[in-house]
Coordinates of C-alpha atoms in Angstrom, one line a residue:
X54 CA -0.2 0.1 0.1
X55 CA 1.5 3.3 -0.5
X56 CA -0.3 7.2 0.0
X57 CA -0.3 9.4 2.8
X58 CA -1.3 7.8 5.9
X59 CA -2.5 4.7 4.9
X60 CA 0.9 3.4 5.0
X61 CA 1.4 5.4 8.3
X62 CA 2.7 2.7 11.2
X63 CA 1.2 5.4 13.8
X64 CA -1.5 7.2 13.3
X65 CA -2.0 10.8 16.5
X66 CA -4.9 11.8 17.7
X67 CA -5.7 14.6 15.1
X68 CA -4.9 11.7 12.2
X69 CA -7.6 8.8 14.8
X70 CA -9.9 11.4 14.2
X71 CA -9.7 13.0 10.8
X72 CA -10.2 8.9 9.4
X73 CA -12.0 8.5 11.5
X74 CA -15.1 11.1 10.3
X75 CA -14.1 11.0 7.1
X76 CA -14.6 6.7 6.7
X77 CA -18.2 7.5 8.9
X78 CA -18.6 10.1 6.1
X79 CA -21.6 9.4 3.6
X80 CA -20.6 7.2 0.7
X81 CA -17.4 7.1 2.0
X82 CA -16.2 2.6 1.9
X83 CA -13.2 1.1 2.7
X84 CA -12.3 1.3 -0.7
X85 CA -13.3 4.7 -1.2
X86 CA -11.3 5.5 2.1
X87 CA -8.5 4.2 1.0
X88 CA -8.5 6.1 -3.3
X89 CA -9.5 8.8 -1.3
X90 CA -5.9 8.9 1.5
X91 CA -3.5 8.0 -2.0
X92 CA -5.0 11.0 -3.8
X93 CA -5.4 13.3 -0.9
X94 CA -2.0 12.2 1.4
X95 CA -3.9 12.4 4.4
X96 CA -7.5 12.1 5.7
X97 CA -8.2 16.0 7.0
X98 CA -7.5 17.8 3.1
X99 CA -10.0 15.1 1.7
X100 CA -12.4 15.3 4.3
X101 CA -11.8 19.0 2.7
X102 CA -12.2 18.0 -0.6
X103 CA -15.7 15.8 -0.8
X104 CA -18.2 18.4 -0.8
X105 CA -16.0 19.9 -4.2
X106 CA -15.8 16.1 -5.2
X107 CA -19.7 15.3 -5.1
X108 CA -20.4 18.7 -6.9
X109 CA -18.4 17.8 -9.6
X110 CA -20.3 14.0 -10.0
X111 CA -23.1 15.8 -9.8
X112 CA -24.8 15.1 -6.4
X113 CA -24.9 17.1 -2.9
X114 CA -22.0 17.8 -0.6
X115 CA -21.9 14.4 1.9
X116 CA -23.0 14.1 4.8
X117 CA -19.9 14.2 7.2
X118 CA -19.9 14.1 11.0
X119 CA -19.2 16.5 13.0
X120 CA -15.7 16.4 14.8
X121 CA -18.3 16.3 18.4
X122 CA -20.0 12.9 17.2
X123 CA -16.3 11.8 16.8
X124 CA -16.0 12.0 19.7
X125 CA -18.8 10.9 21.8
X126 CA -18.1 8.0 19.7
X127 CA -14.4 7.9 20.1
X128 CA -14.9 8.8 24.8
X129 CA -17.9 5.7 24.3
X130 CA -15.5 2.9 22.6
X131 CA -12.6 3.8 25.5
X132 CA -15.3 3.5 28.4
X133 CA -16.5 -0.1 27.6
X134 CA -12.8 -1.5 26.6
X135 CA -12.4 -0.9 22.9
X136 CA -9.5 0.7 21.5
X137 CA -9.5 1.5 18.1
X138 CA -7.0 0.2 15.8
X139 CA -5.6 1.9 12.3
X140 CA -4.4 -0.6 9.2
X141 CA 0.2 -0.2 9.5
X142 CA -0.6 -0.5 12.8
X143 CA 1.1 -3.5 15.2
X144 CA -1.9 -4.7 16.0
X145 CA -3.6 -4.6 12.2
X146 CA -4.0 -8.0 11.2
X147 CA -1.0 -8.8 9.1
X148 CA -3.1 -10.4 6.1
X149 CA -6.4 -8.0 6.2
X150 CA -4.7 -5.1 5.1
X151 CA -4.0 -7.2 1.9
X152 CA -7.8 -8.1 1.4
X153 CA -10.2 -5.4 -1.2
X154 CA -11.1 -2.8 0.6
X155 CA -9.4 -2.9 3.7
X156 CA -11.5 -1.2 6.4
X157 CA -9.0 1.8 7.9
X158 CA -9.7 1.4 11.5
X159 CA -11.3 -1.8 13.5
X160 CA -12.9 -1.3 17.2
X161 CA -10.7 -4.3 18.8
X162 CA -11.3 -5.7 22.1
X163 CA -9.1 -7.6 24.3
X164 CA -4.9 -9.2 23.4
X165 CA -3.7 -7.1 19.7
X166 CA -1.3 -10.3 20.6
X167 CA -4.6 -13.1 19.4
X168 CA -5.3 -10.6 16.6
X169 CA -2.6 -11.1 14.6
X170 CA -1.5 -14.2 15.2
X171 CA -1.8 -17.2 11.8
X172 CA -5.4 -17.3 12.1
X173 CA -7.6 -20.4 10.6
X174 CA -11.5 -19.0 10.3
X175 CA -14.1 -22.2 11.3
X176 CA -18.2 -21.1 9.9
X177 CA -21.1 -23.4 9.5
X178 CA -25.1 -23.4 9.9
X179 CA -26.4 -22.2 12.8
X180 CA -28.5 -24.6 13.4
X181 CA -26.3 -27.3 12.9
X182 CA -26.5 -31.2 14.4
X183 CA -24.8 -32.5 16.9
X184 CA -22.6 -34.5 15.0
X185 CA -21.3 -31.1 13.2
X186 CA -21.2 -29.3 16.4
X187 CA -19.0 -32.1 18.4
X188 CA -16.4 -32.5 14.8
X189 CA -16.6 -28.1 15.2
X190 CA -15.1 -28.1 18.3
X191 CA -12.2 -31.5 17.2
X192 CA -11.2 -29.1 14.5
X193 CA -10.9 -25.9 16.7
X194 CA -8.8 -27.6 19.4
X195 CA -6.2 -29.5 17.2
X196 CA -5.8 -26.9 15.1
X197 CA -5.9 -24.4 17.5
X198 CA -3.7 -26.9 19.4
X199 CA -1.3 -26.6 16.9
X200 CA -0.4 -22.6 16.9
X201 CA -3.2 -21.1 15.2
X202 CA -6.1 -18.7 16.7
X203 CA -9.6 -19.7 15.5
X204 CA -10.7 -17.2 13.9
X205 CA -15.4 -17.0 13.6
X206 CA -18.2 -14.5 13.6
X207 CA -20.2 -15.8 17.1
X208 CA -22.9 -17.0 15.4
X209 CA -25.1 -19.8 16.9
X210 CA -24.2 -23.6 16.4
X211 CA -20.7 -24.1 14.3
X212 CA -19.2 -20.0 14.6
X213 CA -20.7 -20.4 19.0
X214 CA -19.2 -24.2 19.2
X215 CA -15.9 -22.6 17.5
X216 CA -15.1 -20.3 19.4
X217 CA -15.8 -22.5 22.8
X218 CA -13.7 -25.1 21.9
X219 CA -10.6 -22.8 21.4
X220 CA -10.8 -20.3 23.7
X221 CA -7.6 -22.3 25.7
X222 CA -5.7 -21.6 22.6
X223 CA -6.8 -18.0 21.2
X224 CA -9.7 -17.4 19.6
X225 CA -11.4 -14.3 17.4
X226 CA -14.4 -13.3 17.0
X227 CA -15.6 -11.5 14.2
X228 CA -19.2 -9.0 15.3
X229 CA -21.1 -7.6 12.9
X230 CA -21.8 -4.5 14.8
X231 CA -20.3 -2.9 17.4
X232 CA -18.7 -3.9 20.2
X233 CA -21.1 -3.8 23.0
X234 CA -24.0 -4.9 20.1
X235 CA -23.6 -9.0 20.8
X236 CA -25.7 -10.5 18.0
X237 CA -27.1 -13.4 19.1
X238 CA -27.3 -11.8 22.8
X239 CA -27.7 -15.8 23.3
X240 CA -23.9 -15.7 22.6
X241 CA -23.0 -12.6 25.0
X242 CA -21.6 -14.7 27.4
X243 CA -20.0 -17.1 25.7
X244 CA -18.3 -12.8 24.0
X245 CA -17.1 -12.6 27.8
X246 CA -14.8 -15.7 27.4
X247 CA -13.9 -14.6 24.9
X248 CA -12.7 -11.6 26.3
X249 CA -11.3 -13.5 30.0
X250 CA -9.2 -15.7 28.2
X251 CA -7.3 -13.1 25.8
X252 CA -9.0 -13.4 22.7
X253 CA -10.1 -10.9 20.9
X254 CA -13.7 -9.3 19.7
X255 CA -13.2 -6.8 16.2
X256 CA -15.2 -5.4 14.0
X257 CA -15.3 -2.3 11.7
X258 CA -18.9 -0.4 12.9
X259 CA -19.8 2.1 14.9
X260 CA -19.8 2.0 19.0
X261 CA -24.4 1.3 19.7
X262 CA -24.5 -0.2 16.2
X263 CA -27.1 -2.2 15.3
X264 CA -26.3 -5.2 12.6
X265 CA -28.8 -5.6 9.6
X266 CA -28.9 -8.3 7.5
X267 CA -26.7 -6.7 5.0
X268 CA -24.3 -6.1 7.6
X269 CA -23.2 -10.0 8.4
X270 CA -21.5 -10.3 4.2
X271 CA -19.7 -7.7 4.9
X272 CA -19.0 -9.3 8.5
X273 CA -17.8 -12.4 6.7
X274 CA -15.6 -11.2 4.1
X275 CA -13.3 -9.6 7.5
X276 CA -13.6 -14.2 8.1
X277 CA -11.1 -14.5 5.7
X278 CA -10.0 -12.0 5.6
X279 CA -7.6 -12.5 9.1
X280 CA -7.6 -15.9 7.8
X281 CA -5.1 -18.0 5.8
X282 CA -7.6 -20.9 5.0
X283 CA -11.4 -21.6 5.9
X284 CA -12.9 -24.1 7.0
X285 CA -16.5 -25.0 6.3
X286 CA -19.2 -27.5 8.1
X287 CA -22.6 -27.6 7.7
X288 CA -23.3 -24.9 5.1
X289 CA -27.2 -25.2 2.4
X290 CA -26.9 -24.0 -0.2
X291 CA -28.2 -20.2 0.0
X292 CA -25.8 -20.4 3.6
X293 CA -23.6 -17.1 4.2
X294 CA -20.1 -19.2 4.9
X295 CA -21.0 -19.6 1.1
X296 CA -20.0 -16.3 1.2
X297 CA -17.4 -16.5 3.7
X298 CA -15.7 -19.1 1.5
X299 CA -16.2 -17.1 -1.8
X300 CA -14.2 -14.2 -0.9
X301 CA -11.7 -16.7 1.1
X302 CA -11.2 -17.6 -3.1
X303 CA -10.9 -14.0 -3.8
X304 CA -8.6 -13.1 -1.0
X305 CA -6.2 -16.4 -2.2
X306 CA -7.2 -18.3 1.0
X307 CA -7.4 -21.7 0.8
X308 CA -11.4 -23.4 1.7
X309 CA -11.3 -26.7 3.1
X310 CA -15.5 -27.7 3.9
X311 CA -16.2 -31.7 5.4
X312 CA -18.7 -33.9 3.6
X313 CA -21.9 -34.5 4.0
X314 CA -24.3 -36.3 3.6
X315 CA -26.9 -36.3 0.2
X316 CA -29.8 -36.4 2.2
X317 CA -28.7 -33.6 4.5
X318 CA -29.9 -29.8 3.6
X319 CA -27.1 -28.5 5.4
X320 CA -24.7 -30.3 3.4
X321 CA -25.6 -29.5 0.0
X322 CA -23.1 -26.3 0.3
X323 CA -20.0 -28.2 1.3
X324 CA -21.0 -30.6 -0.8
X325 CA -21.2 -28.2 -3.6
X326 CA -17.9 -25.9 -2.9
X327 CA -16.0 -29.6 -3.0
X328 CA -17.1 -30.4 -6.3
X329 CA -15.9 -27.4 -6.4
X330 CA -12.2 -28.3 -5.8
X331 CA -12.5 -27.2 -1.6
X332 CA -10.4 -29.9 -0.3
X333 CA -11.6 -32.8 1.8
X334 CA -11.4 -32.4 5.4
X335 CA -11.9 -34.9 7.8
X336 CA -9.9 -34.1 9.8
X337 CA -7.6 -30.7 11.1
X338 CA -3.8 -32.9 9.6
X339 CA -6.4 -32.4 6.3
X340 CA -5.6 -28.2 7.5
X341 CA -2.5 -28.5 9.1
X342 CA -0.7 -30.4 6.2
X343 CA -2.6 -28.0 4.0
X344 CA -1.0 -24.4 5.1
X345 CA 1.6 -25.8 5.4
X346 CA 2.7 -26.5 1.4
X347 CA 0.4 -23.1 1.0
X348 CA 3.5 -20.6 -0.4
X349 CA 3.8 -16.8 2.0
X350 CA 3.7 -14.6 -0.9
X351 CA 0.3 -15.6 -2.1
X352 CA -1.2 -14.5 0.7
X353 CA 0.7 -10.9 0.4
X354 CA -0.6 -10.2 -2.6
X355 CA -2.4 -7.4 -2.7
X356 CA -5.8 -8.7 -4.1
X357 CA -7.5 -5.8 -3.6
X358 CA -7.4 -3.8 -7.5
X359 CA -8.5 -1.1 -5.7
X360 CA -5.8 1.0 -5.6
X361 CA -4.8 2.1 -9.6
X362 CA -1.4 4.5 -9.8
X363 CA -1.0 8.2 -8.4
X364 CA 1.4 8.6 -10.4
X365 CA 0.5 10.3 -12.3
X366 CA -2.5 11.2 -11.2
X367 CA -2.1 14.9 -9.4
X368 CA -0.6 16.0 -12.8
X369 CA -4.2 13.9 -14.9
X370 CA -5.9 17.1 -16.5
X371 CA -10.0 18.6 -14.6
X372 CA -12.0 16.2 -16.8
X373 CA -14.8 17.5 -18.9
X374 CA -18.4 17.3 -18.9
X375 CA -19.2 15.9 -22.2
X376 CA -16.1 13.3 -20.7
X377 CA -17.9 13.0 -17.7
X378 CA -21.1 12.0 -20.0
X379 CA -19.4 9.8 -22.2
X380 CA -18.5 7.6 -18.8
X381 CA -21.8 7.9 -16.8
X382 CA -23.1 6.5 -20.0
X383 CA -21.1 4.3 -20.7
X384 CA -22.6 3.4 -16.9
X385 CA -25.8 0.3 -15.4
X386 CA -26.5 -1.2 -12.8
X387 CA -24.1 -4.1 -14.5
X388 CA -21.3 -4.1 -12.3
X389 CA -18.0 -3.7 -15.3
X390 CA -14.9 -3.7 -14.6
X391 CA -12.7 -0.9 -14.3
X392 CA -10.1 -1.5 -17.4
X393 CA -13.1 -2.0 -19.6
X394 CA -14.5 1.2 -19.1
X395 CA -10.6 2.9 -19.4
X396 CA -10.3 0.7 -22.4
X397 CA -14.2 2.2 -24.4
X398 CA -14.4 5.2 -23.3
X399 CA -10.3 6.6 -24.5
X400 CA -10.2 8.3 -22.0
X401 CA -6.9 8.5 -19.8
X402 CA -6.8 6.0 -17.1
X403 CA -6.7 8.6 -14.1
X404 CA -8.8 10.6 -15.7
X405 CA -12.1 8.2 -15.0
X406 CA -10.3 7.1 -11.6
X407 CA -11.2 10.8 -11.1
X408 CA -14.4 10.3 -13.0
X409 CA -15.7 7.2 -10.7
X410 CA -14.1 8.9 -8.0
X411 CA -16.4 11.7 -8.4
X412 CA -20.3 9.3 -9.9
X413 CA -19.1 7.3 -6.1
X414 CA -18.8 10.8 -3.5
X415 CA -22.5 12.5 -5.1
X416 CA -23.9 9.2 -4.8
X417 CA -24.7 7.7 -8.0
X418 CA -21.9 4.7 -8.6
X419 CA -20.7 2.3 -6.5
X420 CA -18.5 -0.3 -6.0
X421 CA -17.4 -4.3 -5.4
X422 CA -14.6 -6.3 -4.8
X423 CA -12.2 -6.7 -8.1
X424 CA -11.9 -3.4 -8.9
X425 CA -15.7 -3.2 -11.2
X426 CA -18.6 -0.7 -10.5
X427 CA -22.1 0.5 -11.1
X428 CA -24.7 2.8 -11.0
X429 CA -26.9 3.0 -7.2
X430 CA -30.3 2.0 -7.8

């Protein structure tokens, strides 16, 4: 990663507040945050530029949190016992830096040392079978004994079994809501056990935020992003665990799947993963041996594709209205790659990125993984 503060090892208090204001601003997500920092050099400069960027993109000035709101969020987080960790700082999960749209700031509670260990994700069905729960506990305990932290999403079923079995060896729970909003509520005692045993709770969401359905897939990309590989135990055809597996593949992670009976709907998803090339997993040895053959450099490749080369960005001429109109007319609700837009529009790469950034801050364009962009609804 390059560009201004984004590669900073430690943020001072003023920078931390500016980062939080920027990521909490309207139409700014993790990937856009990175683009803005690389373009303008600092969060403070990006914040000052946001209204002008949005107006050029044909929208109104985005809502930017006032400093008082940011200070209240920080105060509530610190009072609760949490802290913010910025990408590039020593407590930030090393592999997560290389995923698409790494969270600029993570809210963290617990032992930072666990967060930076090599980890394996274990996910699966909420309505898990007794056999699935037993196998999950055995896998989590044995993989933990081999030196890996276990990461999961603190959901009912397989997630809870994985966390419970790895309390003594180290476990990381990734939340879809704020640190104070444990979901489901009946797993709050498990969250307390995780903290009492040098484990960690993390989230990219604001303190006090209550998770919604769309937040869980976003959470899942962090589970796979922390881990060297993800094990799926019992997953139906449209399970959220399969979303985690898809993210893992996009992030160059290993995907492991425990086979199940073709008669059990909870096995339909994992059996499909095996059919499509996931490693058939019977026990922890299957996971550990596969990870030992993994080439470390594949995990350090930036799989995000969301950081264009800005070496000549500052020198790029101001986009004309004709340029903006031409590019906007090429967009639709169907995602298209930025590279295709550059080729088909005939515009310089820097100019295309400039216009897309304007349209995104204006709320007219959304960005997804793999450098794909599309018109918002």
